[in-house]
CSV table of N, CA and C in Angstrom, one decimal:
chain,number,residue,atom,x,y,z
E,24,MET,N,120.0,74.8,96.2
E,24,MET,CA,121.2,75.4,96.5
E,24,MET,C,120.8,76.8,96.8
E,25,ILE,N,121.4,77.5,98.6
E,25,ILE,CA,121.7,79.0,98.7
E,25,ILE,C,122.8,79.1,98.6
E,26,ALA,N,123.0,80.0,97.8
E,26,ALA,CA,124.0,80.3,97.2
E,26,ALA,C,124.7,81.4,98.2
E,27,ASN,N,124.0,82.8,99.0
E,27,ASN,CA,123.8,83.3,99.7
E,27,ASN,C,123.1,83.4,101.0
E,28,ASN,N,123.8,83.2,101.8
E,28,ASN,CA,123.3,82.7,103.3
E,28,ASN,C,123.3,84.5,104.3
E,29,ASN,N,122.7,84.8,104.9
E,29,ASN,CA,122.4,86.1,105.8
E,29,ASN,C,122.4,85.7,106.4
E,30,TRP,N,122.1,84.7,107.1
E,30,TRP,CA,121.8,84.0,108.7
E,30,TRP,C,123.0,85.0,109.2
E,31,GLY,N,122.1,85.6,111.1
E,31,GLY,CA,122.4,86.2,111.6
E,31,GLY,C,123.5,88.1,111.0
E,32,THR,N,121.8,88.2,110.5
E,32,THR,CA,122.3,89.8,109.7
E,32,THR,C,120.7,90.2,110.1
E,33,ASP,N,120.5,91.4,110.4
E,33,ASP,CA,119.4,91.9,110.5
E,33,ASP,C,119.1,91.9,109.1
E,34,MET,N,117.5,91.5,108.7
E,34,MET,CA,116.6,91.1,108.3
E,34,MET,C,116.2,92.2,107.8
E,35,THR,N,116.3,93.6,108.3
E,35,THR,CA,115.6,94.7,108.2
E,35,THR,C,116.2,95.7,107.1
E,36,GLU,N,117.7,95.0,107.4
E,36,GLU,CA,118.3,96.4,106.9
E,36,GLU,C,118.6,96.3,105.3
E,37,ASN,N,118.9,97.1,104.8
E,37,ASN,CA,119.6,96.7,102.9
E,37,ASN,C,120.8,97.1,102.6
E,38,ASN,N,121.1,96.0,102.5
E,38,ASN,CA,123.2,96.6,102.4
E,38,ASN,C,123.7,96.4,100.9
E,39,GLY,N,122.8,95.6,100.8
E,39,GLY,CA,123.1,95.7,99.1
E,39,GLY,C,121.8,95.6,98.6
E,40,HIS,N,121.9,97.3,98.1
E,40,HIS,CA,120.9,98.0,97.6
E,40,HIS,C,121.1,98.0,96.2
E,41,THR,N,120.1,98.4,95.5
E,41,THR,CA,120.0,97.8,94.0
E,41,THR,C,119.6,99.2,93.8
E,42,LYS,N,119.7,100.0,91.9
E,42,LYS,CA,119.5,100.8,91.7
E,42,LYS,C,118.3,101.3,91.7
E,43,GLY,N,116.8,100.3,92.1
E,43,GLY,CA,115.5,100.7,92.1
E,43,GLY,C,115.3,100.5,93.9
E,44,ASN,N,116.5,100.2,94.8
E,44,ASN,CA,116.3,100.4,96.4
E,44,ASN,C,117.3,100.5,97.2
E,45,PRO,N,117.1,101.9,97.3
E,45,PRO,CA,118.7,102.3,97.2
E,45,PRO,C,118.4,101.9,99.1
E,46,ALA,N,120.2,102.3,99.3
E,46,ALA,CA,120.2,101.7,101.1
E,46,ALA,C,119.2,102.9,101.7
E,47,ARG,N,119.1,101.5,103.1
E,47,ARG,CA,117.9,102.4,104.1
E,47,ARG,C,119.7,103.1,104.3
E,48,THR,N,118.8,104.4,105.2
E,48,THR,CA,119.6,105.7,106.1
E,48,THR,C,118.4,105.7,107.6
E,49,SER,N,118.7,106.2,108.7
E,49,SER,CA,118.3,106.7,110.2
E,49,SER,C,117.2,107.8,109.0
E,50,TRP,N,117.4,108.7,108.3
E,50,TRP,CA,116.4,109.4,108.5
E,50,TRP,C,115.7,109.0,106.9
E,51,GLY,N,116.0,108.1,105.9
E,51,GLY,CA,114.7,108.0,105.0
E,51,GLY,C,115.3,108.9,104.0
E,52,ARG,N,114.5,108.2,102.8
E,52,ARG,CA,114.9,109.5,101.6
E,52,ARG,C,112.9,108.9,101.4
E,53,VAL,N,113.0,109.9,100.6
E,53,VAL,CA,111.8,110.4,99.8
E,53,VAL,C,112.1,110.3,98.2
E,54,ARG,N,111.5,109.4,97.3
E,54,ARG,CA,110.6,108.6,96.1
E,54,ARG,C,109.8,110.3,95.3
E,55,PHE,N,111.0,110.6,94.2
E,55,PHE,CA,110.3,111.2,93.2
E,55,PHE,C,110.6,111.5,91.7
E,56,GLY,N,109.7,109.8,91.7
E,56,GLY,CA,109.7,109.2,90.2
E,56,GLY,C,111.0,107.7,90.4
E,57,ALA,N,111.6,108.0,90.0
E,57,ALA,CA,112.9,107.0,89.8
E,57,ALA,C,114.0,108.0,90.6
E,58,ARG,N,113.9,109.3,91.0
E,58,ARG,CA,115.3,109.6,91.9
E,58,ARG,C,114.6,109.5,93.0
E,59,THR,N,115.9,109.3,94.1
E,59,THR,CA,115.2,109.8,95.2
E,59,THR,C,116.0,110.7,95.6
E,60,VAL,N,115.8,112.0,96.9
E,60,VAL,CA,116.7,112.0,97.8
E,60,VAL,C,116.5,112.3,99.3
E,61,PRO,N,117.3,112.5,100.3
E,61,PRO,CA,117.1,112.4,101.8
E,61,PRO,C,116.5,113.2,102.2
E,62,ALA,N,115.2,112.7,102.6
E,62,ALA,CA,113.7,112.9,103.4
E,62,ALA,C,113.7,114.5,104.1
E,63,MET,N,114.7,114.7,104.7
E,63,MET,CA,114.7,116.2,105.4
E,63,MET,C,114.8,117.2,104.5
E,64,VAL,N,115.8,117.0,103.0
E,64,VAL,CA,115.4,118.2,102.6
E,64,VAL,C,114.2,118.9,101.4
E,65,PRO,N,113.3,117.9,101.5
E,65,PRO,CA,112.1,118.7,101.3
E,65,PRO,C,111.1,119.1,102.6
E,66,ALA,N,111.1,117.8,103.0
E,66,ALA,CA,110.7,118.3,105.1
E,66,ALA,C,110.7,119.9,105.6
E,67,ILE,N,111.9,119.8,105.4
E,67,ILE,CA,111.7,121.5,106.4
E,67,ILE,C,111.6,122.5,105.1
E,68,PRO,N,111.7,122.6,104.2
E,68,PRO,CA,111.3,123.6,103.9
E,68,PRO,C,109.6,123.9,103.2
E,69,ALA,N,108.7,122.5,103.9
E,69,ALA,CA,107.2,122.0,103.8
E,69,ALA,C,107.3,122.4,105.3
E,70,GLY,N,107.9,122.1,106.0
E,70,GLY,CA,107.5,122.3,107.4
E,70,GLY,C,107.6,123.8,107.4
E,71,GLY,N,108.3,124.3,107.2
E,71,GLY,CA,108.4,126.2,107.3
E,71,GLY,C,107.4,126.5,106.6
E,72,LEU,N,106.9,126.2,105.5
E,72,LEU,CA,105.5,127.1,105.7
E,72,LEU,C,105.1,126.4,105.5
E,73,LEU,N,104.8,125.2,106.6
E,73,LEU,CA,103.3,124.3,107.4
E,73,LEU,C,103.2,126.0,108.4
E,74,ALA,N,104.3,125.6,109.0
E,74,ALA,CA,105.0,127.3,110.1
E,74,ALA,C,104.6,128.5,109.4
E,75,VAL,N,104.5,129.3,108.5
E,75,VAL,CA,104.2,130.1,108.7
E,75,VAL,C,102.7,130.4,107.9
E,76,LEU,N,102.1,129.1,107.4
E,76,LEU,CA,100.6,129.8,107.6
E,76,LEU,C,99.9,129.1,109.3
E,77,ALA,N,100.5,129.0,109.7
E,77,ALA,CA,100.0,129.4,110.8
E,77,ALA,C,99.8,129.8,111.6
E,78,ALA,N,101.7,130.6,111.6
E,78,ALA,CA,101.4,132.0,112.3
E,78,ALA,C,100.5,132.8,111.9
E,79,ALA,N,100.3,132.6,110.0
E,79,ALA,CA,99.1,134.0,109.5
E,79,ALA,C,97.5,133.5,110.2
E,80,ALA,N,97.1,132.3,110.8
E,80,ALA,CA,96.1,131.7,111.1
E,80,ALA,C,96.2,132.0,112.5
E,81,ALA,N,97.3,132.5,113.0
E,81,ALA,CA,96.6,132.4,114.7
E,81,ALA,C,96.9,134.0,114.2
E,82,THR,N,97.7,134.8,113.7
E,82,THR,CA,97.5,136.1,113.6
E,82,THR,C,96.4,136.4,112.9
E,83,LEU,N,95.4,135.8,112.1
E,83,LEU,CA,94.1,136.1,111.6
E,83,LEU,C,93.3,135.9,112.5
E,84,ALA,N,93.7,135.3,114.1
E,84,ALA,CA,92.6,134.5,115.0
E,84,ALA,C,93.0,135.6,116.2
E,85,GLY,N,93.3,136.4,116.1
E,85,GLY,CA,93.5,137.6,116.7
E,85,GLY,C,95.0,137.3,118.0
E,86,PHE,N,95.0,136.1,117.8
E,86,PHE,CA,96.1,136.0,118.8
E,86,PHE,C,97.9,136.8,118.9
E,87,SER,N,98.1,137.6,119.9
E,87,SER,CA,98.6,138.9,120.5
E,87,SER,C,98.2,140.2,119.4
E,88,PRO,N,96.5,140.2,120.1
E,88,PRO,CA,96.2,141.6,119.0
E,88,PRO,C,97.4,142.8,119.5
E,89,GLN,N,97.9,143.1,120.3
E,89,GLN,CA,98.5,144.5,120.6
E,89,GLN,C,99.9,144.2,119.9
E,90,ARG,N,100.6,142.7,119.9
E,90,ARG,CA,101.7,142.6,118.6
E,90,ARG,C,101.1,141.5,117.3
E,91,PRO,N,101.1,142.2,116.4
E,91,PRO,CA,100.4,140.7,116.1
E,91,PRO,C,102.1,139.8,115.3
E,92,LEU,N,103.6,140.7,114.9
E,92,LEU,CA,104.1,140.1,114.1
E,92,LEU,C,104.9,139.4,115.2
E,93,LEU,N,104.9,139.9,116.6
E,93,LEU,CA,105.8,138.9,117.8
E,93,LEU,C,105.2,138.1,117.8
E,94,GLY,N,104.0,137.8,117.4
E,94,GLY,CA,103.1,136.8,118.7
E,94,GLY,C,102.7,136.1,116.8
E,95,ALA,N,103.2,136.6,115.7
E,95,ALA,CA,102.7,135.5,114.7
E,95,ALA,C,104.3,135.0,114.6
E,96,GLY,N,105.7,135.5,114.9
E,96,GLY,CA,106.9,134.4,115.5
E,96,GLY,C,107.3,133.7,115.8
E,97,VAL,N,106.6,134.1,117.3
E,97,VAL,CA,106.6,133.3,118.4
E,97,VAL,C,105.6,132.4,117.9
E,98,VAL,N,104.7,132.2,117.2
E,98,VAL,CA,103.6,130.8,116.3
E,98,VAL,C,104.7,130.0,115.6
E,99,ALA,N,105.3,131.1,114.5
E,99,ALA,CA,106.7,129.8,113.6
E,99,ALA,C,107.3,129.6,114.1
E,100,ALA,N,108.3,130.3,115.4
E,100,ALA,CA,109.2,129.0,116.0
E,100,ALA,C,108.7,128.3,116.1
E,101,LEU,N,108.0,128.6,117.1
E,101,LEU,CA,107.2,126.7,118.3
E,101,LEU,C,106.1,125.9,117.0
E,102,MET,N,106.3,126.3,115.9
E,102,MET,CA,105.2,125.1,115.6
E,102,MET,C,106.4,124.9,113.9
E,103,MET,N,108.1,125.3,114.0
E,103,MET,CA,108.2,124.8,113.4
E,103,MET,C,108.9,122.7,112.8
E,104,LEU,N,109.6,123.0,115.0
E,104,LEU,CA,110.0,121.6,114.7
E,104,LEU,C,108.6,120.7,114.2
E,105,PRO,N,107.7,120.5,115.3
E,105,PRO,CA,106.4,120.0,115.3
E,105,PRO,C,105.9,119.6,113.7
E,106,LEU,N,105.6,120.7,113.2
E,106,LEU,CA,105.4,120.8,111.2
E,106,LEU,C,106.1,120.2,110.2
E,107,THR,N,107.7,119.8,110.8
E,107,THR,CA,108.8,119.2,110.0
E,107,THR,C,108.6,118.1,110.5
E,108,ALA,N,108.2,117.8,111.7
E,108,ALA,CA,108.2,116.3,112.0
E,108,ALA,C,106.7,115.1,111.1
E,109,LEU,N,106.3,116.0,110.8
E,109,LEU,CA,104.9,116.1,110.5
E,109,LEU,C,105.3,115.9,109.3
E,110,ALA,N,105.7,117.0,108.2
E,110,ALA,CA,106.3,116.7,106.7
E,110,ALA,C,106.6,115.5,106.8
E,111,TRP,N,107.8,115.5,107.1
E,111,TRP,CA,109.0,113.8,107.1
E,111,TRP,C,108.0,112.7,107.5
E,112,ALA,N,107.3,112.4,108.8
E,112,ALA,CA,106.4,111.5,109.0
E,112,ALA,C,105.3,111.5,107.3
E,113,PHE,N,104.6,112.5,106.7
E,113,PHE,CA,104.2,112.4,105.3
E,113,PHE,C,104.9,111.8,104.8
E,114,LEU,N,106.4,112.4,104.1
E,114,LEU,CA,106.9,112.4,102.6
E,114,LEU,C,107.6,110.9,103.1
E,115,VAL,N,108.6,111.0,103.5
E,115,VAL,CA,109.4,109.4,103.7
E,115,VAL,C,108.8,108.3,103.2
E,116,ASP,N,109.5,107.6,102.9
E,116,ASP,CA,109.7,106.3,102.2
E,116,ASP,C,109.7,105.0,103.1
E,117,ARG,N,109.0,104.4,104.1
E,117,ARG,CA,109.5,103.3,105.2
E,117,ARG,C,110.5,102.5,104.5
E,118,ASP,N,110.1,102.2,103.3
E,118,ASP,CA,110.7,101.3,103.2
E,118,ASP,C,113.0,101.1,103.1
E,119,SER,N,112.8,103.1,102.8
E,119,SER,CA,114.4,103.8,103.3
E,119,SER,C,115.0,103.7,104.7
E,120,LEU,N,113.9,103.2,105.7
E,120,LEU,CA,114.2,103.6,106.8
E,120,LEU,C,115.1,102.8,107.3
E,121,LYS,N,115.9,102.9,107.8
E,121,LYS,CA,117.4,102.0,109.0
E,121,LYS,C,115.9,101.3,109.6
E,122,GLY,N,115.8,100.5,110.0
E,122,GLY,CA,115.4,99.0,111.5
E,122,GLY,C,113.3,99.1,111.2
E,123,ALA,N,113.3,100.1,109.8
E,123,ALA,CA,112.0,99.4,109.7
E,123,ALA,C,111.6,98.3,109.2
E,124,ALA,N,110.1,97.7,109.9
E,124,ALA,CA,109.8,96.4,109.8
E,124,ALA,C,109.4,96.0,108.8
E,125,ALA,N,109.3,95.8,107.4
E,125,ALA,CA,108.8,95.4,106.2
E,125,ALA,C,107.0,95.0,106.1
E,126,ARG,N,106.6,94.2,107.3
E,126,ARG,CA,105.6,94.4,107.8
E,126,ARG,C,104.8,94.5,108.8
E,127,PRO,N,104.3,96.4,109.3
E,127,PRO,CA,104.1,96.6,110.5
E,127,PRO,C,103.1,95.9,111.0
E,128,GLU,N,102.3,95.7,109.9
E,128,GLU,CA,100.5,95.5,110.5
E,128,GLU,C,100.9,94.1,110.8
E,129,GLU,N,101.4,93.7,111.2
E,129,GLU,CA,101.6,91.8,111.7
E,129,GLU,C,102.8,92.3,112.4
E,130,SER,N,103.5,92.7,113.3
E,130,SER,CA,104.2,93.2,113.9
E,130,SER,C,102.9,92.9,115.3
E,131,VAL,N,104.1,92.7,116.6
E,131,VAL,CA,103.5,92.2,118.2
E,131,VAL,C,102.9,93.0,118.4
E,132,GLU,N,103.6,94.5,117.8
E,132,GLU,CA,103.3,95.9,118.8
E,132,GLU,C,102.1,96.2,118.0
E,133,SER,N,101.8,95.4,116.9
E,133,SER,CA,100.1,96.0,116.5
E,133,SER,C,99.5,95.0,117.0
E,134,ARG,N,100.3,94.2,117.3
E,134,ARG,CA,99.0,93.1,117.5
E,134,ARG,C,98.5,93.7,119.2
E,135,TRP,N,99.5,94.6,120.0
E,135,TRP,CA,100.1,94.5,121.8
E,135,TRP,C,98.2,96.2,121.4
E,136,TYR,N,98.3,96.8,120.7
E,136,TYR,CA,97.6,98.4,120.1
E,136,TYR,C,96.3,97.5,120.3
E,137,ASP,N,96.4,96.8,118.6
E,137,ASP,CA,94.9,96.4,118.6
E,137,ASP,C,94.0,95.9,119.4
E,138,ALA,N,95.1,94.5,120.8
E,138,ALA,CA,93.9,94.5,121.7
E,138,ALA,C,93.4,95.5,122.7
E,139,SER,N,95.1,96.8,123.0
E,139,SER,CA,94.3,97.7,123.6
E,139,SER,C,93.2,98.8,123.5
E,140,ALA,N,93.5,98.9,122.3
E,140,ALA,CA,92.0,100.2,121.4
E,140,ALA,C,90.6,99.3,121.7
E,141,ALA,N,90.7,97.7,121.7
E,141,ALA,CA,89.8,97.3,121.8
E,141,ALA,C,89.2,97.3,123.4
E,142,GLY,N,89.8,97.0,123.9
E,142,GLY,CA,89.6,96.8,125.5
E,142,GLY,C,89.5,98.4,125.6
E,143,ALA,N,89.4,99.7,125.0
E,143,ALA,CA,89.8,100.5,125.4
E,143,ALA,C,88.8,101.5,125.1
E,144,PHE,N,87.9,100.4,123.9
E,144,PHE,CA,86.5,101.2,123.3
E,144,PHE,C,85.7,100.7,124.5
E,145,HIS,N,86.1,99.3,124.8
E,145,HIS,CA,84.2,98.2,125.7
E,145,HIS,C,84.8,99.4,127.0
E,146,ASP,N,85.7,100.0,127.4
E,146,ASP,CA,86.0,100.9,128.5
E,146,ASP,C,85.0,101.9,128.4
E,147,LEU,N,85.3,103.2,127.2
E,147,LEU,CA,84.5,103.5,126.8
E,147,LEU,C,83.3,103.6,127.0
E,148,LEU,N,82.7,102.1,125.9
E,148,LEU,CA,81.4,102.2,126.0
E,148,LEU,C,80.9,102.0,127.7
E,149,THR,N,81.2,101.6,128.6
E,149,THR,CA,80.8,101.7,129.7
E,149,THR,C,81.0,102.5,130.5
E,150,LEU,N,81.9,103.3,130.9
E,150,LEU,CA,82.2,104.6,131.2
E,150,LEU,C,81.0,105.9,130.5
E,151,ALA,N,80.6,105.7,129.4
E,151,ALA,CA,80.1,106.9,129.1
E,151,ALA,C,78.5,106.4,129.0
E,152,GLY,N,78.6,104.6,129.1
E,152,GLY,CA,76.8,104.7,129.7
E,152,GLY,C,76.3,104.4,131.7
E,153,LEU,N,77.4,104.7,132.6
E,153,LEU,CA,77.5,104.9,133.5
E,153,LEU,C,77.3,106.3,134.0
E,154,GLY,N,78.4,107.0,132.7
E,154,GLY,CA,78.2,108.3,133.4
E,154,GLY,C,76.7,109.0,132.9
E,155,THR,N,76.1,108.5,131.7
E,155,THR,CA,74.3,109.6,131.4
E,155,THR,C,74.0,108.4,132.2
E,156,ALA,N,73.5,107.6,132.8
E,156,ALA,CA,72.8,107.4,133.6
E,156,ALA,C,73.3,107.7,134.9
E,157,VAL,N,73.8,108.0,135.9
E,157,VAL,CA,74.4,109.8,137.1
E,157,VAL,C,73.7,110.6,136.9
E,158,LEU,N,74.1,111.1,135.5
E,158,LEU,CA,74.0,112.1,135.0
E,158,LEU,C,72.6,112.7,135.0
E,159,PHE,N,71.8,111.8,134.6
E,159,PHE,CA,70.3,111.6,134.0
E,159,PHE,C,70.2,111.2,135.6
E,160,LEU,N,70.0,110.6,136.4
E,160,LEU,CA,69.2,110.4,137.6
E,160,LEU,C,70.2,111.3,138.7
E,161,THR,N,70.6,111.9,138.6
E,161,THR,CA,71.2,112.5,139.6
E,161,THR,C,71.2,114.8,139.2
E,162,PRO,N,71.1,115.6,140.2
E,162,PRO,CA,71.2,116.8,139.7
E,162,PRO,C,72.2,117.5,138.9
E,163,LEU,N,73.3,116.9,139.4
E,163,LEU,CA,74.5,117.0,138.5
E,163,LEU,C,74.4,117.5,137.1
E,164,ASP,N,75.0,118.9,137.0
E,164,ASP,CA,75.0,119.4,135.2
E,164,ASP,C,76.4,119.8,135.0
E,165,ILE,N,77.1,118.6,133.9
E,165,ILE,CA,78.3,119.2,133.9
E,165,ILE,C,78.3,120.0,132.1
E,166,ASP,N,79.2,120.7,132.3
E,166,ASP,CA,78.9,121.2,131.1
E,166,ASP,C,79.6,119.6,130.0
E,167,GLY,N,79.5,120.1,128.4
E,167,GLY,CA,79.8,118.8,127.5
E,167,GLY,C,81.4,119.1,126.5
E,168,PRO,N,81.8,121.0,126.8
E,168,PRO,CA,83.7,120.0,126.9
E,168,PRO,C,83.9,119.8,128.0
E,169,VAL,N,83.6,119.5,129.1
E,169,VAL,CA,84.0,118.8,130.3
E,169,VAL,C,83.8,117.8,130.3
E,170,ALA,N,83.0,117.0,130.0
E,170,ALA,CA,82.4,115.6,129.5
E,170,ALA,C,83.4,114.9,128.5
E,171,LEU,N,83.7,115.9,127.3
E,171,LEU,CA,84.6,115.4,126.7
E,171,LEU,C,85.6,115.0,126.7
E,172,LEU,N,86.1,115.9,127.7
E,172,LEU,CA,87.8,116.5,127.9
E,172,LEU,C,87.9,114.6,129.2
E,173,ALA,N,86.7,114.7,130.5
E,173,ALA,CA,86.6,114.2,130.6
E,173,ALA,C,87.1,112.1,130.2
E,174,VAL,N,86.0,111.9,129.1
E,174,VAL,CA,86.3,111.3,128.2
E,174,VAL,C,87.5,110.4,126.9
E,175,LEU,N,88.0,111.7,126.8
E,175,LEU,CA,89.2,111.3,125.7
E,175,LEU,C,90.8,111.0,127.0
E,176,VAL,N,90.1,112.0,128.4
E,176,VAL,CA,91.4,111.4,129.2
E,176,VAL,C,91.5,109.8,129.5
E,177,ALA,N,90.0,109.4,130.0
E,177,ALA,CA,89.8,108.1,130.2
E,177,ALA,C,90.6,107.9,129.4
E,178,GLY,N,89.4,107.3,128.0
E,178,GLY,CA,90.3,106.4,127.1
E,178,GLY,C,91.6,106.7,126.6
E,179,MET,N,92.8,107.3,126.8
E,179,MET,CA,93.9,107.6,126.6
E,179,MET,C,94.5,106.7,127.9
E,180,LEU,N,93.9,107.0,129.2
E,180,LEU,CA,94.8,106.0,130.3
E,180,LEU,C,94.1,105.1,130.4
E,181,SER,N,93.5,104.2,129.4
E,181,SER,CA,93.0,102.6,129.0
E,181,SER,C,94.2,102.2,128.6
E,182,MET,N,93.6,103.5,127.0
E,182,MET,CA,94.6,102.6,126.2
E,182,MET,C,95.8,102.0,126.5
E,183,GLY,N,96.8,103.1,127.5
E,183,GLY,CA,98.0,103.2,128.0
E,183,GLY,C,98.6,102.2,128.9
E,184,VAL,N,97.6,102.0,129.0
E,184,VAL,CA,97.5,101.4,130.9
E,184,VAL,C,97.1,99.8,129.9
E,185,ARG,N,96.4,99.8,128.9
E,185,ARG,CA,96.2,98.2,128.4
E,185,ARG,C,97.7,98.3,127.2
E,186,TYR,N,98.1,98.9,127.1
E,186,TYR,CA,99.3,98.8,126.2
E,186,TYR,C,100.0,97.9,127.0
E,187,THR,N,101.0,98.9,128.0
E,187,THR,CA,101.9,98.4,129.2
E,187,THR,C,101.5,96.8,129.1
E,188,VAL,N,100.3,97.0,129.5
E,188,VAL,CA,100.1,95.2,130.2
E,188,VAL,C,100.1,94.2,129.2
E,189,ASN,N,99.5,94.5,127.6
E,189,ASN,CA,99.8,93.5,126.9
E,189,ASN,C,101.0,94.4,126.8
E,190,ARG,N,101.7,95.0,126.5
E,190,ARG,CA,103.5,94.9,125.9
E,190,ARG,C,104.5,93.9,127.3
E,191,ARG,N,103.9,94.3,128.5
E,191,ARG,CA,104.3,93.4,129.2
E,191,ARG,C,104.0,91.8,129.9
E,192,ARG,N,103.4,91.7,129.0
E,192,ARG,CA,102.9,89.7,128.9
E,192,ARG,C,103.8,88.9,127.7
E,193,GLY,N,103.6,89.8,127.0
E,193,GLY,CA,104.6,89.3,125.9
E,193,GLY,C,103.5,89.1,124.8
């Protein structure tokens, strides 16, 4: 006999948490051994450090040679938020996120993605074959980076269209 019936509640949330399994939050938590801290606590300094490293790399690469400190400051400011988000994504414990699926690889979205990726791969094989034939049979000359950019854009468009179609089909 079932003593605690949780029908009607969201199965992805963990409201009755225990010591080893903290409550789920919108921003998640990071585990350091047996201790957990909010995920943004280490993500913000890590993002700042990565932004400073990106600014230093840009300065060494010659970005803004007339005003290197200004260029470094601009790069650091522009990279702070994306690199903080990247650090958060690497650090956060998925089990501590509110609304996160328990097994995302078994979700319907994962199946849509897999089917879209397989179809886009076939599209790219066809496009690369036809493009190679056209370049071989005609005097048309295209630079390598331009051709690779075209293949990349075609793959992204194919993937996006296929995913949208799969999602609408259900």
